[in-house]
Structures are given as C-alpha cells and as structure tokens.
Amino acid sequence: MENSKRRFLKGTCALLAGATGATLLTTVNAAESAKAEAEIKYAMVHDESKCIGCRACEVACREVNEVPEGVSRIEILQTGPFGEYPNQFYHFSRKSCQHCEDAPCVNVCPTGAAFIDKETGIVSVDAWKCVGCQYCIAACPYQVRFINPVTHAADKCDFCRETNLAQGKQPACVAACPTKALVFGNLKDSTSEIVQVLRANPTQRAKVALGTRPKLFRILAKSGEVVL
Ligand code: SF4
Ligand code: SF4
Ligand code: SF4
C-alpha cells in the first residue's frame, strides 16, 4: 500500500516537474519564436492574370519533392471557357497549402507532426512523428493535405522547405513558371519582391473569415486577361 502510494507521489512529482519544465520550455520557445518570426515570414502570390494554365508548376513540384503519382501538393484548377467564340477565356487558380498562421491542421495534430517552422512560418510535416491519423486532413479548411502513399505520412506543400529552399533556391513551382505568375518571399522584408507585388496589387486570400490568416495571396484575373 505504502509502496504504491510512494510510486503515485513520485509519479505526480515527476509529472509536475515535467509540466513546469515544459512550461519553461514553452516560454523560452515562445520568446525564441517571436524573435525568429520577426525576421522571416514566407508567403506566396499567385498572379492569376499571368497564369496560362501550363501546369509546369505541378510537374516541377512532383519532380523536386518526389511526390508520387495519384496525389499532389499543388493543383491548377481551370474554370471556363467564358465568353463567346473566338473571344473565349479561361481562369486558372492554385490549390495548395495556404500556410495559415493559425493553422487548424497544426492545432489538431496529436503528435506534433504537423507544425509551424519557427524560423520561417512555413507549415510543415515531420513524417517521422506522423501516425497517419488524418485529423489534420479533416481539419484543413482548404482540403490540401493527403497521406503520401510512399511515406504513409501526411503531406502537402511546404514551400519546398526540405528541398529547393534548403539549397538556397526558389520553390520549384516558382522557378518553373514561364510567365512569372508565382512570387515567393519574405513578408518581413520590405524590400522583397513579394512585398512590392502585394503593395502594387489588390489581392485576395481564401476563407479569411475562418481566422486562419493564410499566406497564399491571389491576384485575380479580370475578364479576358488570359486568352487561349
Ligand atoms: S491550408 Fe490546411 S494544411 Fe495548410 S496550414 Fe492551413 S490548415 Fe494547414
Ligand atoms: S495524420 Fe500525421 S500530421 Fe496529420 S494529425 Fe495525424 S499525426 Fe498529425
Ligand atoms: S512551393 Fe514547393 S512544395 Fe509547394 S507547391 Fe510549389 S513546388 Fe510544391
């Protein structure tokens, strides 16, 4: 009886010590995170008035990030044709992770596999921690996550964090776009191209009313701007 009581107390103390340690760690991490976030916050713009729907971005993403057939980190959605022949036009929009600042996928993940990189603000996945429960897939309001059939972990656009970005290159989709419809960069750098583009153009983000604070911006095409 006494032994089990002692074990209980020992366990409780260990838990409390762990909790205090975790609180301290959280506080330190929060301070570090605030410092890091003050320096880099990556985002992307898709200028739909420049997009011709060639899908070079999809191909480049699959190749660079070894995304298996049947799933994809980026899709170019086509709507149209609009107008009367021969003056018909199409619209192309990008479907991919929005890199939410308040990311529902991260909030529901039970293992910490879905996380926001403190240094860059990129929403990413640690495949080793992922148990494939799919909570994040259900929680994402943009329906951009999937289970990678090779790794069996959740997957999605990570701004090429582990591939091109790690090598100091632009994300693969951005580099491959022949019309420069994609702009990637640091929102915290007032001299960056993305900040100039955002200042010069009216933009939209998807489902902002949900409070997710997405970092994928759209420049909408006006009627007739993309003619095939
Ligand atoms: S778009 Fe979906 S997957 Fe991407 S950060 Fe937001 S909730 Fe997560
Ligand atoms: S599938 Fe993986 S990343 Fe998604 S919530 Fe479950 S453990 Fe987290
Ligand atoms: S940023 Fe990288 S991971 Fe995301 S869609 Fe583009 S190529 Fe794919």
XYZ file of N, CA and C and ligand atoms in Angstrom:
708
model
N 0.842 -1.205 0.000
C 0.000 0.000 0.000
C 0.873 1.249 0.000
N 1.844 1.205 1.017
C 2.742 2.366 1.135
C 3.577 2.553 -0.121
N 4.025 1.377 -0.636
C 4.847 1.420 -1.836
C 4.109 2.041 -3.006
N 2.841 1.636 -3.157
C 2.087 2.149 -4.311
C 1.809 3.639 -4.135
N 1.608 4.069 -2.848
C 1.376 5.486 -2.575
C 2.619 6.297 -2.957
N 3.803 5.718 -2.566
C 5.058 6.402 -2.857
C 5.258 6.536 -4.369
N 4.930 5.410 -5.054
C 5.066 5.435 -6.514
C 4.162 6.504 -7.121
N 2.922 6.596 -6.507
C 1.960 7.583 -7.032
C 2.512 8.988 -6.862
N 3.046 9.247 -5.598
C 3.576 10.589 -5.313
C 4.774 10.905 -6.191
N 5.638 9.869 -6.366
C 6.831 10.051 -7.193
C 6.420 10.411 -8.625
N 5.405 9.662 -9.111
C 4.914 9.889 -10.472
C 4.331 11.285 -10.616
N 3.558 11.706 -9.560
C 2.923 13.023 -9.604
C 3.976 14.120 -9.640
N 5.026 13.948 -8.766
C 6.104 14.945 -8.721
C 6.809 15.020 -10.063
N 7.058 13.831 -10.634
C 7.742 13.804 -11.934
C 6.901 14.517 -12.973
N 5.579 14.278 -12.890
C 4.678 14.930 -13.853
C 4.711 16.437 -13.694
N 4.647 16.859 -12.373
C 4.663 18.301 -12.092
C 5.962 18.928 -12.563
N 7.084 18.218 -12.258
C 8.388 18.734 -12.689
C 8.425 18.826 -14.196
N 7.889 17.787 -14.836
C 7.839 17.777 -16.300
C 7.013 18.926 -16.818
N 5.845 19.139 -16.136
C 4.950 20.209 -16.585
C 5.611 21.563 -16.419
N 6.317 21.756 -15.256
C 6.996 23.028 -15.034
C 8.073 23.227 -16.079
N 8.840 22.122 -16.316
C 9.890 22.187 -17.338
C 9.307 22.532 -18.689
N 8.159 21.867 -18.963
C 7.524 22.105 -20.273
C 7.064 23.547 -20.386
N 6.540 24.098 -19.240
C 6.076 25.490 -19.260
C 7.235 26.433 -19.536
N 8.376 26.141 -18.833
C 9.561 26.981 -19.035
C 10.019 26.906 -20.481
N 10.025 25.649 -20.989
C 10.465 25.430 -22.365
C 9.563 26.179 -23.338
N 8.244 26.099 -23.047
C 7.280 26.780 -23.913
C 7.544 28.278 -23.914
N 7.829 28.810 -22.683
C 8.080 30.251 -22.575
C 9.319 30.637 -23.366
N 10.396 29.826 -23.194
C 11.635 30.103 -23.925
C 11.394 29.992 -25.418
N 10.695 28.900 -25.817
C 10.411 28.713 -27.241
C 9.588 29.855 -27.799
N 8.623 30.321 -26.990
C 7.760 31.412 -27.458
C 8.594 32.666 -27.690
N 9.544 32.914 -26.757
C 10.401 34.100 -26.901
C 11.279 33.965 -28.138
N 11.860 32.740 -28.295
C 12.707 32.494 -29.476
C 11.893 32.623 -30.750
N 10.695 32.049 -30.662
C 9.813 32.059 -31.826
C 9.462 33.482 -32.225
N 9.142 34.320 -31.229
C 8.781 35.715 -31.525
C 9.946 36.422 -32.194
N 11.181 36.099 -31.703
C 12.377 36.728 -32.266
C 12.557 36.294 -33.727
N 12.416 34.942 -33.940
C 12.605 34.413 -35.293
C 11.525 34.920 -36.233
N 10.273 34.915 -35.733
C 9.176 35.347 -36.587
C 9.320 36.799 -36.999
N 10.053 37.554 -36.197
C 10.240 38.963 -36.537
C 11.142 39.105 -37.757
N 11.881 38.049 -38.091
C 12.821 38.138 -39.202
C 12.293 37.562 -40.512
N 11.661 36.409 -40.465
C 11.197 35.774 -41.712
C 9.752 35.292 -41.576
N 8.966 35.632 -42.564
C 7.608 35.082 -42.675
C 7.348 34.879 -44.168
N 7.538 33.626 -44.601
C 7.410 33.346 -46.030
C 5.952 33.281 -46.474
N 5.745 33.751 -47.690
C 4.404 33.758 -48.277
C 4.543 33.609 -49.785
N 3.403 33.434 -50.462
C 3.420 33.309 -51.914
C 2.241 34.056 -52.526
N 2.485 34.581 -53.720
C 1.429 35.224 -54.501
C 1.238 34.415 -55.776
N -0.011 34.152 -56.139
C -0.311 33.579 -57.452
C -1.050 34.650 -58.242
N -0.377 35.154 -59.254
C -0.988 36.182 -60.102
C -1.775 35.486 -61.208
N -3.077 35.400 -61.004
C -3.924 34.662 -61.949
C -4.046 35.382 -63.294
N -3.692 36.652 -63.303
C -3.737 37.383 -64.578
C -2.546 37.005 -65.458
N -1.542 36.341 -64.861
C -0.379 35.892 -65.644
C -0.387 34.387 -65.885
N -1.239 33.655 -65.164
C -1.225 32.189 -65.252
C -1.902 31.722 -66.542
N -1.179 30.897 -67.309
C -1.732 30.389 -68.578
C -2.149 28.913 -68.453
N -2.092 28.373 -67.226
C -2.573 27.007 -67.024
C -1.680 25.932 -67.608
N -0.388 26.219 -67.786
C 0.510 25.241 -68.427
C 0.854 24.072 -67.506
N 0.686 24.265 -66.212
C 0.920 23.233 -65.195
C 2.389 22.836 -65.050
N 3.284 23.709 -65.494
C 4.719 23.449 -65.270
C 5.009 23.404 -63.771
N 4.251 24.167 -62.992
C 4.426 24.183 -61.529
C 4.122 22.815 -60.934
N 3.044 22.196 -61.400
C 2.669 20.876 -60.875
C 3.767 19.848 -61.165
N 4.264 19.889 -62.388
C 5.294 18.922 -62.806
C 6.572 19.119 -61.993
N 6.991 20.386 -61.853
C 8.235 20.686 -61.127
C 8.118 20.275 -59.662
N 6.967 20.528 -59.073
C 6.755 20.171 -57.662
C 6.871 18.662 -57.476
N 6.237 17.919 -58.355
C 6.254 16.449 -58.249
C 7.685 15.925 -58.351
N 8.432 16.500 -59.307
C 9.793 16.023 -59.545
C 10.725 16.367 -58.374
N 10.732 17.624 -57.994
C 11.678 18.079 -56.956
C 11.362 17.465 -55.591
N 10.068 17.338 -55.289
C 9.697 16.855 -53.957
C 9.323 15.371 -53.925
N 9.573 14.693 -55.057
C 9.299 13.257 -55.162
C 7.884 12.915 -54.707
N 6.936 13.658 -55.236
C 5.529 13.418 -54.908
C 5.020 12.295 -55.831
N 4.515 11.200 -55.262
C 4.089 10.075 -56.103
C 2.871 10.431 -56.965
N 2.714 9.693 -58.058
C 1.524 9.861 -58.908
C 0.272 9.548 -58.075
N -0.808 10.217 -58.416
C -2.075 9.949 -57.723
C -2.365 10.922 -56.599
N -1.332 11.627 -56.119
C -1.511 12.666 -55.100
C -0.713 13.878 -55.569
N -1.007 15.066 -55.022
C -0.231 16.230 -55.451
C -0.250 17.317 -54.381
N 0.839 18.087 -54.352
C 0.940 19.203 -53.407
C 0.343 20.469 -53.980
N 0.188 20.518 -55.286
C -0.360 21.704 -55.946
C -1.223 21.266 -57.123
N -2.348 21.929 -57.270
C -3.217 21.694 -58.441
C -3.576 23.047 -59.028
N -3.533 23.136 -60.347
C -4.036 24.324 -61.025
C -5.453 24.009 -61.497
N -6.401 24.734 -60.937
C -7.808 24.498 -61.272
C -8.220 25.425 -62.410
N -8.871 24.859 -63.388
C -9.286 25.635 -64.566
C -10.794 25.824 -64.547
N -11.242 27.037 -64.764
C -12.674 27.289 -64.955
C -12.869 27.977 -66.296
N -13.988 27.752 -66.909
C -14.263 28.317 -68.226
C -14.525 27.227 -69.231
N -14.629 27.480 -70.503
C -14.367 28.805 -71.080
C -15.501 29.803 -70.817
N -15.099 31.072 -70.728
C -16.057 32.158 -70.595
C -16.098 32.919 -71.922
N -17.172 33.632 -72.174
C -17.276 34.462 -73.370
C -17.679 33.655 -74.587
N -17.781 34.378 -75.687
C -18.228 33.784 -76.959
C -17.036 33.553 -77.876
N -17.058 32.436 -78.608
C -16.010 32.152 -79.592
C -15.982 33.281 -80.622
N -14.848 33.820 -81.065
C -13.492 33.360 -80.774
C -12.847 34.083 -79.586
N -13.630 34.823 -78.813
C -13.046 35.583 -77.697
C -13.287 34.883 -76.358
N -12.962 33.596 -76.342
C -13.164 32.843 -75.109
C -11.934 32.917 -74.205
N -12.172 32.832 -72.923
C -11.036 32.860 -71.989
C -11.293 31.922 -70.815
N -10.205 31.575 -70.151
C -10.251 30.664 -69.003
C -9.672 31.365 -67.777
N -10.025 30.852 -66.613
C -9.378 31.299 -65.373
C -8.640 30.120 -64.747
N -7.490 30.411 -64.172
C -6.700 29.374 -63.513
C -6.398 29.814 -62.082
N -6.667 28.931 -61.137
C -6.347 29.258 -59.748
C -5.526 28.119 -59.141
N -4.814 28.454 -58.099
C -3.898 27.499 -57.479
C -4.533 26.899 -56.229
N -4.495 25.568 -56.124
C -4.939 24.895 -54.904
C -3.715 24.263 -54.240
N -3.342 24.789 -53.085
C -2.192 24.243 -52.344
C -2.281 24.785 -50.920
N -1.394 24.324 -50.066
C -1.401 24.785 -48.672
C -1.309 26.304 -48.613
N -2.078 26.887 -47.708
C -2.131 28.355 -47.563
C -1.157 28.857 -46.486
N -0.461 27.936 -45.847
C 0.499 28.283 -44.784
C -0.115 29.233 -43.756
N -1.248 28.754 -43.241
C -2.008 29.529 -42.256
C -1.141 29.882 -41.041
N -1.303 31.108 -40.563
C -0.590 31.496 -39.336
C -1.267 30.880 -38.112
N -2.583 30.695 -38.196
C -3.294 29.950 -37.159
C -3.837 28.702 -37.844
N -2.999 27.678 -37.923
C -3.268 26.527 -38.784
C -4.090 25.454 -38.066
N -5.309 25.205 -38.538
C -6.135 24.166 -37.909
C -5.466 22.795 -37.908
N -4.688 22.494 -38.974
C -4.031 21.182 -39.055
C -3.042 21.002 -37.906
N -2.327 22.071 -37.589
C -1.337 22.021 -36.510
C -2.050 21.900 -35.161
N -3.140 22.638 -35.047
C -3.863 22.644 -33.768
C -4.439 21.277 -33.396
N -4.787 20.461 -34.410
C -5.425 19.171 -34.075
C -4.440 18.006 -34.020
N -3.235 18.205 -34.509
C -2.300 17.071 -34.603
C -1.895 16.569 -33.208
N -2.141 15.299 -32.919
C -1.870 14.800 -31.568
C -0.400 14.507 -31.290
N 0.433 14.453 -32.312
C 1.827 14.042 -32.102
C 2.842 15.150 -32.342
N 2.398 16.304 -32.799
C 3.338 17.381 -33.118
C 3.951 17.215 -34.494
N 3.452 16.249 -35.265
C 3.993 16.042 -36.618
C 3.669 17.227 -37.529
N 2.479 17.771 -37.366
C 2.115 18.976 -38.128
C 2.583 20.166 -37.295
N 3.424 20.997 -37.877
C 3.988 22.091 -37.087
C 4.270 23.317 -37.952
N 4.439 24.453 -37.289
C 4.847 25.672 -37.979
C 6.318 25.914 -37.659
N 7.133 25.991 -38.698
C 8.561 26.231 -38.512
C 8.756 27.635 -37.941
N 9.377 27.688 -36.768
C 9.508 28.970 -36.057
C 10.373 29.977 -36.806
N 11.317 29.470 -37.591
C 12.240 30.385 -38.270
C 11.662 30.999 -39.536
N 10.675 30.318 -40.136
C 10.186 30.783 -41.442
C 8.673 30.949 -41.528
N 7.954 30.429 -40.556
C 6.497 30.481 -40.604
C 5.895 29.451 -41.543
N 6.736 28.572 -42.093
C 6.228 27.552 -43.021
C 5.508 26.452 -42.232
N 4.306 26.104 -42.694
C 3.586 24.989 -42.073
C 4.134 23.706 -42.702
N 4.623 22.809 -41.853
C 5.327 21.651 -42.371
C 4.861 20.371 -41.684
N 5.420 19.243 -42.123
C 5.076 17.943 -41.535
C 6.365 17.196 -41.223
N 6.462 16.678 -39.998
C 7.573 15.799 -39.645
C 7.076 14.361 -39.851
N 7.469 13.781 -40.982
C 6.944 12.462 -41.360
C 7.247 11.394 -40.304
N 8.358 11.559 -39.596
C 8.730 10.559 -38.587
C 7.764 10.565 -37.407
N 7.170 11.731 -37.127
C 6.255 11.814 -35.980
C 4.814 11.494 -36.367
N 4.544 11.439 -37.664
C 3.164 11.277 -38.128
C 2.701 9.832 -37.971
N 1.520 9.673 -37.364
C 0.963 8.326 -37.189
C -0.179 8.057 -38.176
N -0.387 8.992 -39.085
C -1.380 8.780 -40.142
C -2.822 8.824 -39.686
N -3.095 9.511 -38.577
C -4.467 9.525 -38.038
C -5.435 10.334 -38.894
N -4.912 11.207 -39.720
C -5.694 12.008 -40.675
C -6.536 13.107 -40.026
N -6.303 13.402 -38.751
C -7.043 14.509 -38.124
C -6.799 15.815 -38.895
N -5.539 16.008 -39.303
C -5.175 17.254 -39.992
C -5.886 17.378 -41.331
N -6.057 16.230 -41.983
C -6.730 16.234 -43.291
C -8.182 16.665 -43.107
N -8.794 16.181 -42.025
C -10.184 16.558 -41.744
C -10.281 18.025 -41.330
N -9.256 18.521 -40.636
C -9.328 19.885 -40.084
C -9.001 20.971 -41.102
N -8.238 20.654 -42.130
C -7.814 21.690 -43.085
C -9.013 22.199 -43.890
N -9.308 23.498 -43.768
C -10.471 24.028 -44.489
C -10.231 24.160 -45.990
N -8.974 23.985 -46.408
C -8.629 24.175 -47.814
C -8.443 22.840 -48.556
N -8.581 21.755 -47.832
C -8.528 20.393 -48.409
C -7.284 20.164 -49.266
N -6.139 20.453 -48.683
C -4.889 20.343 -49.442
C -3.946 19.281 -48.884
N -4.363 18.605 -47.842
C -3.467 17.599 -47.259
C -3.858 16.206 -47.738
N -2.886 15.315 -47.742
C -3.146 13.936 -48.172
C -2.154 13.020 -47.473
N -2.447 11.733 -47.502
C -1.476 10.770 -46.974
C -0.609 10.325 -48.145
N 0.687 10.518 -47.994
C 1.633 10.127 -49.029
C 1.700 8.593 -49.063
N 1.372 7.981 -50.216
C 1.322 6.510 -50.259
C 2.685 5.844 -50.085
N 3.758 6.602 -50.231
C 5.093 6.019 -50.049
C 5.543 6.138 -48.590
N 5.404 7.347 -48.018
C 5.874 7.539 -46.636
C 4.811 7.167 -45.606
N 3.553 7.083 -46.060
C 2.407 6.829 -45.179
C 2.234 7.923 -44.137
N 2.785 9.099 -44.411
C 2.632 10.262 -43.523
C 1.811 11.320 -44.247
N 1.258 12.252 -43.460
C 0.550 13.381 -44.064
C 1.552 14.207 -44.882
N 1.063 14.776 -45.960
C 1.947 15.519 -46.868
C 1.170 16.696 -47.438
N 1.906 17.667 -47.953
C 1.315 18.860 -48.578
C 2.433 19.814 -48.938
N 2.111 20.914 -49.594
C 3.116 21.918 -49.941
C 3.808 22.430 -48.677
N 5.143 22.449 -48.720
C 5.900 23.019 -47.589
C 6.830 24.132 -48.084
N 6.415 24.761 -49.190
C 7.252 25.801 -49.821
C 8.646 25.240 -50.148
N 8.710 23.928 -50.426
C 9.984 23.264 -50.748
C 11.013 23.441 -49.635
N 10.522 23.467 -48.407
C 11.397 23.710 -47.250
C 12.555 22.717 -47.155
N 12.266 21.440 -47.482
C 13.317 20.419 -47.330
C 14.088 20.184 -48.622
N 13.686 20.820 -49.703
C 14.352 20.584 -50.992
C 14.977 21.900 -51.502
N 14.289 22.557 -52.412
C 14.870 23.758 -53.023
C 15.252 24.843 -52.024
N 14.383 25.088 -51.067
C 14.643 26.173 -50.105
C 15.884 25.859 -49.268
N 16.019 24.579 -48.905
C 17.186 24.162 -48.122
C 18.481 24.337 -48.910
N 18.354 24.382 -50.247
C 19.540 24.576 -51.102
C 19.686 26.033 -51.535
N 18.913 26.902 -50.934
C 19.022 28.326 -51.248
C 18.360 28.714 -52.557
N 17.477 27.824 -53.074
C 16.795 28.125 -54.340
C 15.359 28.552 -54.078
N 14.734 29.089 -55.107
C 13.314 29.399 -55.049
C 12.527 28.081 -55.046
N 11.311 28.081 -54.518
C 10.488 26.869 -54.625
C 10.366 26.426 -56.078
N 10.245 25.116 -56.271
C 10.274 24.554 -57.630
C 9.189 25.129 -58.532
N 7.991 25.302 -57.989
C 6.888 25.816 -58.817
C 7.176 27.235 -59.289
N 7.775 28.022 -58.409
C 8.093 29.423 -58.738
C 9.155 29.459 -59.840
N 10.192 28.636 -59.657
C 11.285 28.619 -60.638
C 10.811 28.120 -62.001
N 9.822 27.231 -62.011
C 9.392 26.612 -63.276
C 8.383 27.460 -64.044
N 7.756 28.399 -63.396
C 6.658 29.135 -64.048
C 7.195 30.026 -65.179
N 6.751 29.786 -66.424
C 7.311 30.534 -67.551
C 6.813 31.972 -67.642
N 5.722 32.284 -66.940
C 5.170 33.646 -67.039
C 5.388 34.468 -65.766
N 6.128 33.903 -64.816
C 6.386 34.575 -63.534
C 5.087 34.898 -62.794
N 4.161 33.956 -62.870
C 2.880 34.162 -62.190
C 2.982 33.900 -60.685
N 4.071 33.242 -60.261
C 4.241 32.937 -58.843
C 5.382 33.758 -58.257
N 5.099 34.385 -57.131
C 6.137 35.156 -56.431
C 6.194 34.654 -54.997
N 7.408 34.309 -54.567
C 7.624 33.780 -53.213
C 8.589 34.700 -52.478
N 8.382 34.922 -51.213
C 9.352 35.741 -50.487
C 8.944 36.013 -49.053
N 9.719 36.889 -48.442
C 9.614 37.189 -47.022
C 8.761 38.441 -46.784
N 7.630 38.230 -46.128
C 6.739 39.369 -45.845
C 7.366 40.368 -44.888
N 8.371 39.925 -44.137
C 9.004 40.820 -43.156
C 10.093 41.697 -43.768
N 10.423 41.435 -45.040
C 11.452 42.223 -45.721
C 10.757 43.223 -46.647
N 10.766 44.467 -46.267
C 10.018 45.482 -47.029
C 10.597 45.710 -48.419
N 11.838 45.219 -48.654
C 12.437 45.404 -49.978
C 12.193 44.188 -50.887
N 11.572 43.136 -50.352
C 11.403 41.903 -51.145
C 10.397 42.118 -52.272
N 10.544 41.282 -53.304
C 9.645 41.380 -54.458
C 8.201 41.142 -54.050
N 8.014 40.181 -53.135
C 6.628 39.853 -52.772
C 5.943 41.046 -52.092
N 6.685 41.759 -51.278
C 6.095 42.935 -50.613
C 5.755 44.006 -51.647
N 6.634 44.177 -52.639
C 6.362 45.172 -53.695
C 5.105 44.769 -54.475
N 5.009 43.471 -54.793
C 3.843 42.975 -55.554
C 2.560 43.160 -54.739
N 2.631 42.863 -53.451
C 1.440 42.998 -52.603
C 1.030 44.455 -52.433
N 2.031 45.347 -52.420
C 1.718 46.775 -52.290
C 1.085 47.317 -53.576
N 1.503 46.731 -54.707
C 1.081 47.288 -56.004
C -0.247 46.720 -56.509
N -0.712 45.626 -55.901
C -1.900 44.967 -56.451
C -2.930 44.653 -55.370
N -4.207 44.784 -55.721
C -5.235 44.269 -54.806
C -5.166 42.742 -54.803
N -5.249 42.137 -53.635
C -5.145 40.673 -53.554
C -6.293 40.100 -52.719
N -6.456 38.808 -52.856
C -7.454 38.095 -52.042
C -6.801 36.879 -51.422
N -7.330 36.483 -50.267
C -6.929 35.214 -49.668
C -8.197 34.410 -49.396
N -8.061 33.089 -49.358
C -9.243 32.225 -49.240
C -9.701 32.078 -47.790
N -10.999 32.137 -47.599
C -11.649 31.825 -46.310
C -11.039 32.571 -45.122
N -10.745 33.853 -45.292
C -10.138 34.617 -44.195
C -11.070 34.722 -42.994
N -12.366 34.592 -43.250
C -13.342 34.709 -42.160
C -13.146 33.621 -41.108
N -12.451 32.540 -41.477
C -12.214 31.458 -40.517
C -11.137 31.813 -39.497
N -10.399 32.893 -39.759
C -9.356 33.310 -38.815
C -8.058 32.540 -38.968
N -7.877 31.838 -40.077
C -6.671 31.023 -40.274
C -5.449 31.861 -40.681
N -5.678 33.087 -41.090
C -4.612 34.001 -41.537
C -3.690 33.343 -42.584
N -4.279 32.964 -43.729
C -3.488 32.296 -44.776
C -2.444 33.216 -45.395
N -1.360 32.616 -45.903
C -0.279 33.402 -46.517
C -0.104 33.073 -48.005
N -1.191 32.607 -48.638
C -1.194 32.447 -50.091
C -2.144 33.509 -50.644
N -1.585 34.425 -51.430
C -2.355 35.570 -51.928
C -2.667 35.360 -53.410
N -3.854 35.804 -53.829
C -4.251 35.727 -55.242
C -4.400 37.124 -55.809
N -3.821 37.303 -56.986
C -4.163 38.485 -57.777
C -5.162 37.979 -58.804
N -6.374 38.469 -58.743
C -7.430 37.929 -59.606
C -7.282 38.431 -61.032
N -7.559 37.526 -61.989
C -7.553 37.931 -63.402
C -8.872 38.635 -63.701
N -8.763 39.669 -64.512
C -10.000 40.326 -64.960
C -10.460 39.618 -66.231
N -11.708 39.775 -66.568
C -12.254 39.116 -67.755
C -11.381 39.363 -68.965
N -11.053 38.264 -69.659
C -10.325 38.403 -70.908
C -8.829 38.544 -70.769
N -8.314 38.526 -69.520
C -6.863 38.722 -69.371
C -6.066 37.484 -69.792
N -6.638 36.303 -69.592
C -5.945 35.089 -70.007
C -6.748 34.486 -71.163
N -6.244 34.660 -72.355
C -6.954 34.179 -73.544
C -6.149 33.048 -74.172
N -6.797 31.921 -74.448
C -6.090 30.811 -75.095
C -6.525 30.669 -76.541
S -4.107 25.297 -45.620
Fe -4.615 23.468 -44.497
S -2.730 22.300 -44.423
Fe -2.179 24.374 -44.942
S -1.739 25.378 -42.973
Fe -3.877 25.791 -43.457
S -4.976 24.170 -42.390
Fe -2.839 23.508 -42.543
S -2.004 12.475 -39.927
Fe 0.034 12.926 -39.068
S 0.281 15.151 -39.281
Fe -1.904 14.688 -39.530
S -2.825 14.959 -37.499
Fe -2.297 12.761 -37.696
S -0.210 12.612 -36.845
Fe -0.577 14.794 -37.242
S 6.269 25.616 -53.044
Fe 7.289 23.641 -53.447
S 6.014 22.139 -52.338
Fe 4.778 23.997 -52.581
S 3.624 23.713 -54.481
Fe 5.497 24.847 -55.004
S 6.924 23.249 -55.617
Fe 5.293 22.207 -54.488
